[in-house]
Structure formats: structure tokens, C-alpha cells
Short mmCIF file of C-alpha atoms in Angstrom, two decimals:
data_model
loop_
_atom_site.label_atom_id
_atom_site.label_comp_id
_atom_site.label_asym_id
_atom_site.label_seq_id
_atom_site.Cartn_x
_atom_site.Cartn_y
_atom_site.Cartn_z
CA UNK C 1 -16.36 -59.57 -24.91
CA UNK C 2 -17.84 -62.16 -27.25
CA UNK C 3 -20.48 -63.22 -24.71
CA UNK C 4 -21.38 -59.67 -23.64
CA UNK C 5 -20.45 -57.42 -26.58
CA UNK C 6 -22.81 -54.55 -25.78
CA UNK C 7 -21.88 -54.54 -22.13
CA UNK C 8 -18.15 -54.67 -22.91
CA UNK C 9 -18.44 -51.82 -25.43
CA UNK C 10 -20.32 -49.67 -22.91
CA UNK C 11 -17.77 -50.30 -20.13
CA UNK C 12 -14.77 -49.63 -22.36
CA UNK C 13 -16.34 -46.47 -23.77
CA UNK C 14 -17.18 -45.09 -20.33
CA UNK C 15 -13.69 -45.76 -18.99
CA UNK C 16 -12.02 -44.18 -22.03
CA UNK C 17 -14.42 -41.24 -21.98
CA UNK C 18 -13.97 -40.57 -18.27
CA UNK C 19 -10.20 -40.80 -18.59
CA UNK C 20 -10.27 -38.40 -21.53
CA UNK C 21 -12.53 -35.86 -19.85
CA UNK C 22 -11.34 -35.95 -16.23
CA UNK C 23 -7.55 -36.50 -16.43
CA UNK C 24 -6.70 -32.93 -17.56
CA UNK C 25 -8.68 -31.38 -14.69
CA UNK C 26 -7.00 -33.69 -12.16
CA UNK C 27 -3.50 -32.93 -13.46
CA UNK C 28 -3.98 -29.15 -13.67
CA UNK C 29 -6.02 -28.38 -10.54
CA UNK C 30 -2.96 -27.67 -8.35
CA UNK C 31 -1.56 -25.36 -11.01
CA UNK C 32 -4.95 -23.64 -11.18
CA UNK C 33 -4.96 -23.07 -7.41
CA UNK C 34 -1.50 -21.54 -7.52
CA UNK C 35 -1.69 -19.51 -10.73
CA UNK C 36 -5.31 -18.34 -10.71
CA UNK C 37 -6.05 -18.04 -7.00
CA UNK C 38 -2.52 -17.30 -5.81
CA UNK C 39 -2.31 -20.06 -3.19
CA UNK C 40 1.23 -20.74 -1.90
CA UNK C 41 2.43 -24.39 -1.77
CA UNK C 42 1.69 -24.65 1.97
CA UNK C 43 -1.93 -23.52 1.50
CA UNK C 44 -2.36 -25.92 -1.41
CA UNK C 45 -1.10 -28.80 0.73
CA UNK C 46 -3.41 -27.90 3.60
CA UNK C 47 -6.40 -27.63 1.27
CA UNK C 48 -5.62 -30.94 -0.41
CA UNK C 49 -5.12 -32.78 2.89
CA UNK C 50 -8.22 -31.37 4.59
CA UNK C 51 -10.50 -31.89 1.61
CA UNK C 52 -9.00 -35.34 1.06
CA UNK C 53 -9.80 -36.36 4.63
CA UNK C 54 -13.38 -35.18 4.17
CA UNK C 55 -13.63 -37.14 0.94
CA UNK C 56 -12.16 -40.28 2.54
CA UNK C 57 -14.75 -40.07 5.31
CA UNK C 58 -17.52 -40.75 2.79
CA UNK C 59 -16.15 -44.16 1.75
CA UNK C 60 -18.13 -46.19 4.36
CA UNK C 61 -21.26 -44.20 3.51
CA UNK C 62 -20.77 -44.86 -0.20
CA UNK C 63 -20.45 -48.58 0.46
CA UNK C 64 -23.64 -48.71 2.49
CA UNK C 65 -25.61 -46.59 0.02
CA UNK C 66 -24.41 -48.60 -2.97
CA UNK C 67 -25.62 -51.80 -1.30
CA UNK C 68 -29.00 -50.37 -0.29
CA UNK C 69 -29.83 -47.89 -3.05
CA UNK C 70 -27.95 -49.43 -5.97
CA UNK C 71 -24.45 -49.14 -7.39
CA UNK C 72 -25.62 -47.97 -10.80
CA UNK C 73 -27.67 -45.14 -9.26
CA UNK C 74 -24.78 -43.88 -7.14
CA UNK C 75 -22.31 -44.26 -9.99
CA UNK C 76 -24.46 -42.20 -12.36
CA UNK C 77 -24.81 -39.54 -9.65
CA UNK C 78 -21.03 -39.45 -9.13
CA UNK C 79 -20.46 -39.29 -12.89
CA UNK C 80 -22.75 -36.27 -13.05
CA UNK C 81 -21.46 -34.45 -9.97
CA UNK C 82 -17.79 -34.86 -10.88
CA UNK C 83 -17.86 -32.83 -14.14
CA UNK C 84 -20.23 -30.32 -12.57
CA UNK C 85 -17.76 -29.83 -9.72
CA UNK C 86 -14.88 -29.49 -12.18
CA UNK C 87 -16.71 -26.86 -14.23
CA UNK C 88 -17.64 -24.88 -11.12
CA UNK C 89 -14.14 -25.15 -9.63
CA UNK C 90 -12.35 -23.93 -12.75
CA UNK C 91 -14.79 -21.07 -13.38
CA UNK C 92 -15.81 -19.88 -9.90
CA UNK C 93 -14.72 -16.32 -9.04
CA UNK C 94 -12.81 -15.42 -5.89
CA UNK C 95 -12.96 -17.78 -2.93
CA UNK C 96 -16.19 -19.38 -4.13
CA UNK C 97 -14.03 -22.09 -5.69
CA UNK C 98 -13.40 -23.72 -2.28
CA UNK C 99 -16.64 -25.73 -1.91
CA UNK C 100 -16.41 -26.81 -5.53
CA UNK C 101 -12.85 -28.03 -5.02
CA UNK C 102 -14.13 -30.27 -2.24
CA UNK C 103 -17.12 -31.35 -4.36
CA UNK C 104 -15.04 -32.39 -7.36
CA UNK C 105 -12.59 -34.25 -5.10
CA UNK C 106 -15.36 -36.13 -3.26
CA UNK C 107 -17.13 -36.98 -6.52
CA UNK C 108 -13.83 -38.13 -8.03
CA UNK C 109 -13.12 -40.43 -5.09
CA UNK C 110 -16.67 -41.78 -5.23
CA UNK C 111 -16.30 -42.37 -8.96
CA UNK C 112 -13.10 -44.37 -8.48
CA UNK C 113 -14.53 -46.50 -5.66
CA UNK C 114 -17.90 -47.25 -7.25
CA UNK C 115 -16.66 -47.82 -10.80
CA UNK C 116 -14.04 -50.37 -9.70
CA UNK C 117 -16.73 -52.50 -8.06
CA UNK C 118 -19.55 -51.93 -10.51
CA UNK C 119 -17.78 -52.55 -13.81
CA UNK C 120 -16.08 -55.77 -12.70
CA UNK C 121 -19.36 -57.18 -11.40
CA UNK C 122 -20.92 -56.93 -14.86
CA UNK C 123 -18.70 -59.71 -16.23
CA UNK C 124 -18.39 -63.44 -15.43
CA UNK C 125 -16.09 -64.38 -12.56
CA UNK C 126 -13.64 -66.14 -14.90
CA UNK C 127 -13.04 -62.93 -16.86
CA UNK C 128 -13.28 -60.15 -14.25
CA UNK C 129 -9.55 -59.59 -13.91
CA UNK C 130 -9.16 -59.46 -17.69
CA UNK C 131 -12.07 -57.05 -17.95
CA UNK C 132 -10.61 -54.83 -15.21
CA UNK C 133 -7.26 -54.79 -16.98
CA UNK C 134 -8.86 -53.80 -20.28
CA UNK C 135 -10.88 -51.04 -18.63
CA UNK C 136 -7.77 -49.69 -16.89
CA UNK C 137 -5.95 -49.68 -20.22
CA UNK C 138 -8.77 -47.75 -21.89
CA UNK C 139 -8.88 -45.29 -19.00
CA UNK C 140 -5.13 -44.62 -19.31
CA UNK C 141 -5.40 -44.24 -23.09
CA UNK C 142 -8.29 -41.85 -22.62
CA UNK C 143 -6.35 -39.82 -20.07
CA UNK C 144 -3.35 -39.50 -22.39
CA UNK C 145 -5.63 -38.47 -25.26
CA UNK C 146 -7.40 -35.93 -23.06
CA UNK C 147 -4.14 -34.34 -21.95
CA UNK C 148 -2.95 -34.12 -25.56
CA UNK C 149 -6.22 -32.50 -26.65
CA UNK C 150 -6.11 -30.07 -23.71
CA UNK C 151 -2.68 -28.93 -24.83
CA UNK C 152 -3.96 -28.30 -28.36
CA UNK C 153 -6.96 -26.34 -27.09
CA UNK C 154 -4.76 -24.37 -24.68
CA UNK C 155 -2.55 -23.35 -27.60
CA UNK C 156 -5.61 -21.79 -29.23
CA UNK C 157 -7.34 -20.30 -26.16
CA UNK C 158 -4.40 -19.48 -23.91
CA UNK C 159 -6.31 -20.56 -20.79
CA UNK C 160 -6.12 -23.89 -18.99
CA UNK C 161 -9.42 -23.18 -17.20
CA UNK C 162 -11.26 -22.71 -20.49
CA UNK C 163 -9.51 -25.69 -22.06
CA UNK C 164 -10.40 -28.00 -19.16
CA UNK C 165 -13.98 -26.70 -19.24
CA UNK C 166 -14.24 -27.83 -22.86
CA UNK C 167 -12.50 -31.19 -22.38
CA UNK C 168 -14.76 -32.11 -19.42
CA UNK C 169 -17.99 -31.85 -21.42
CA UNK C 170 -17.94 -35.43 -22.86
CA UNK C 171 -18.04 -36.72 -19.26
CA UNK C 172 -21.76 -35.92 -19.15
CA UNK C 173 -22.38 -38.71 -21.69
CA UNK C 174 -20.99 -41.43 -19.40
CA UNK C 175 -23.84 -41.54 -16.84
CA UNK C 176 -26.35 -41.85 -19.68
CA UNK C 177 -24.47 -44.85 -21.10
CA UNK C 178 -24.21 -46.50 -17.67
CA UNK C 179 -27.91 -46.00 -16.93
CA UNK C 180 -29.14 -47.19 -20.33
CA UNK C 181 -26.78 -50.06 -21.18
CA UNK C 182 -25.46 -51.61 -17.95
CA UNK C 183 -27.37 -53.66 -15.35
CA UNK C 184 -27.82 -52.92 -11.67
CA UNK C 185 -25.58 -55.23 -9.63
CA UNK C 186 -26.48 -54.45 -6.01
CA UNK C 187 -28.56 -57.08 -4.21
CA UNK C 188 -28.20 -59.64 -7.00
CA UNK C 189 -26.25 -62.85 -7.28
CA UNK C 190 -23.20 -62.26 -9.44
CA UNK C 191 -23.89 -65.44 -11.42
CA UNK C 192 -27.29 -64.01 -12.35
CA UNK C 193 -25.77 -60.73 -13.49
CA UNK C 194 -23.13 -62.33 -15.70
CA UNK C 195 -23.53 -66.13 -16.03
CA UNK C 196 -20.66 -68.01 -17.57
CA UNK C 197 -21.11 -68.75 -21.25
CA UNK C 198 -22.63 -72.21 -21.59
CA UNK C 199 -24.10 -72.30 -18.06
CA UNK C 200 -27.71 -72.78 -19.14
CA UNK C 201 -29.58 -75.68 -17.56
CA UNK C 202 -30.18 -77.62 -20.77
CA UNK C 203 -26.49 -77.68 -21.56
CA UNK C 204 -26.74 -75.40 -24.57
CA UNK C 205 -24.52 -72.31 -24.72
CA UNK C 206 -26.06 -69.36 -22.96
CA UNK C 207 -27.31 -66.68 -25.37
CA UNK C 208 -25.39 -63.45 -25.80
CA UNK C 209 -26.42 -60.89 -23.21
CA UNK C 210 -25.93 -57.18 -23.56
#
């Protein structure tokens, strides 16, 4: 944190913000399928399994694209598609919600896979586990805060769909922060992305890097 204060602040903010904005939609989507669209438990299970298998199938493709096109680019795309899918899923009429359910699930899986790799690569090797632990903590705190806020909004609006649609809006800030304040990591040596403090050739401490 002391060596990369701007980078650390950006990573912690994005993880807290994503947890805050996305957790309520993830927790309530099964309830939404049952209460709003009238799906019985068996249909919900079949939809979740089939869409989950489709989403899992994209993992190898995501890995290849992140190596060739850039992790930051794919992460910003996933961070944009995920809230868009959530908004469409919770507000789509009739059976038009089905493709958006798959979209938000695929984007959510992609977000989890890409963010785990990308954020840890932005810190020196000696501190990556610590950084990952801090980001996980902020994500959990954000999720708890988001669920609490969703409950307060629901008490006023009387609709989980409308409440989730409001809570998800801050998620659109995260891709902007990632694009503007964090470096691309694909195709680069990790020591060049985040050199250890004091690793400069002349022996002097390395300057602070955002």
C-alpha cells in the first residue's frame, strides 16, 4: 500500500464497489425467478445448471483472450456487461428475461475469474497474498453493505427488482476506475508491473508508483 498507494486505493475501491452493487442481485435472483416469473424449484434448478454449464464453457476462451487481447480490456468489458445484464434481467418482461439471466451469469463468472488474476498481478510478489486478502475483505464488506442498503430501499419501494436496479448503478463506475488507474498486465513481466520496493539498479529505493 505504501509503495503503490494509488493502485491499492483503486483496487480496494473497485472490490468494495462491486461487492456492494452486485451482491444483492446475486442473492435475490432465485427469489426473482420464483416470485416474479413463477418458476417452480425444478425449473429454477434446470435453468441454473444449464446456464452455469454454458458460462463455465467460456473459461478457456476467457483465458486465451485475456492473454492475447489484455486482461484489463476484458475485465472492463465484464464489469460493464455484468450490471447491464442484471438491469435487463430484473426488468425484462415475460420470458425475455432468459437470455439476460445467462448474460449476467456469464459476465459474473468472467468478472470473478479475470479480477482474481488481474488485481493480484498489480502488486509485488511478496505482497500478493496480502493484497488478495485485503481485496476479499473489502468485497465482503461491500456485499454486506449492499444487502443492507437494498433492504432499506426495498422498505421504501416495496420491490426487490427496483431496489436491485438502483443498487447496481455504482457498478458502472468500476470499469472506469480500472481503465484509468490500473496497468495492463498481460504480456508483461510481473516484476516490471510491480517491482519490489528498493529494486532499482542504483540501490536506491524505487519511487512510489501509482
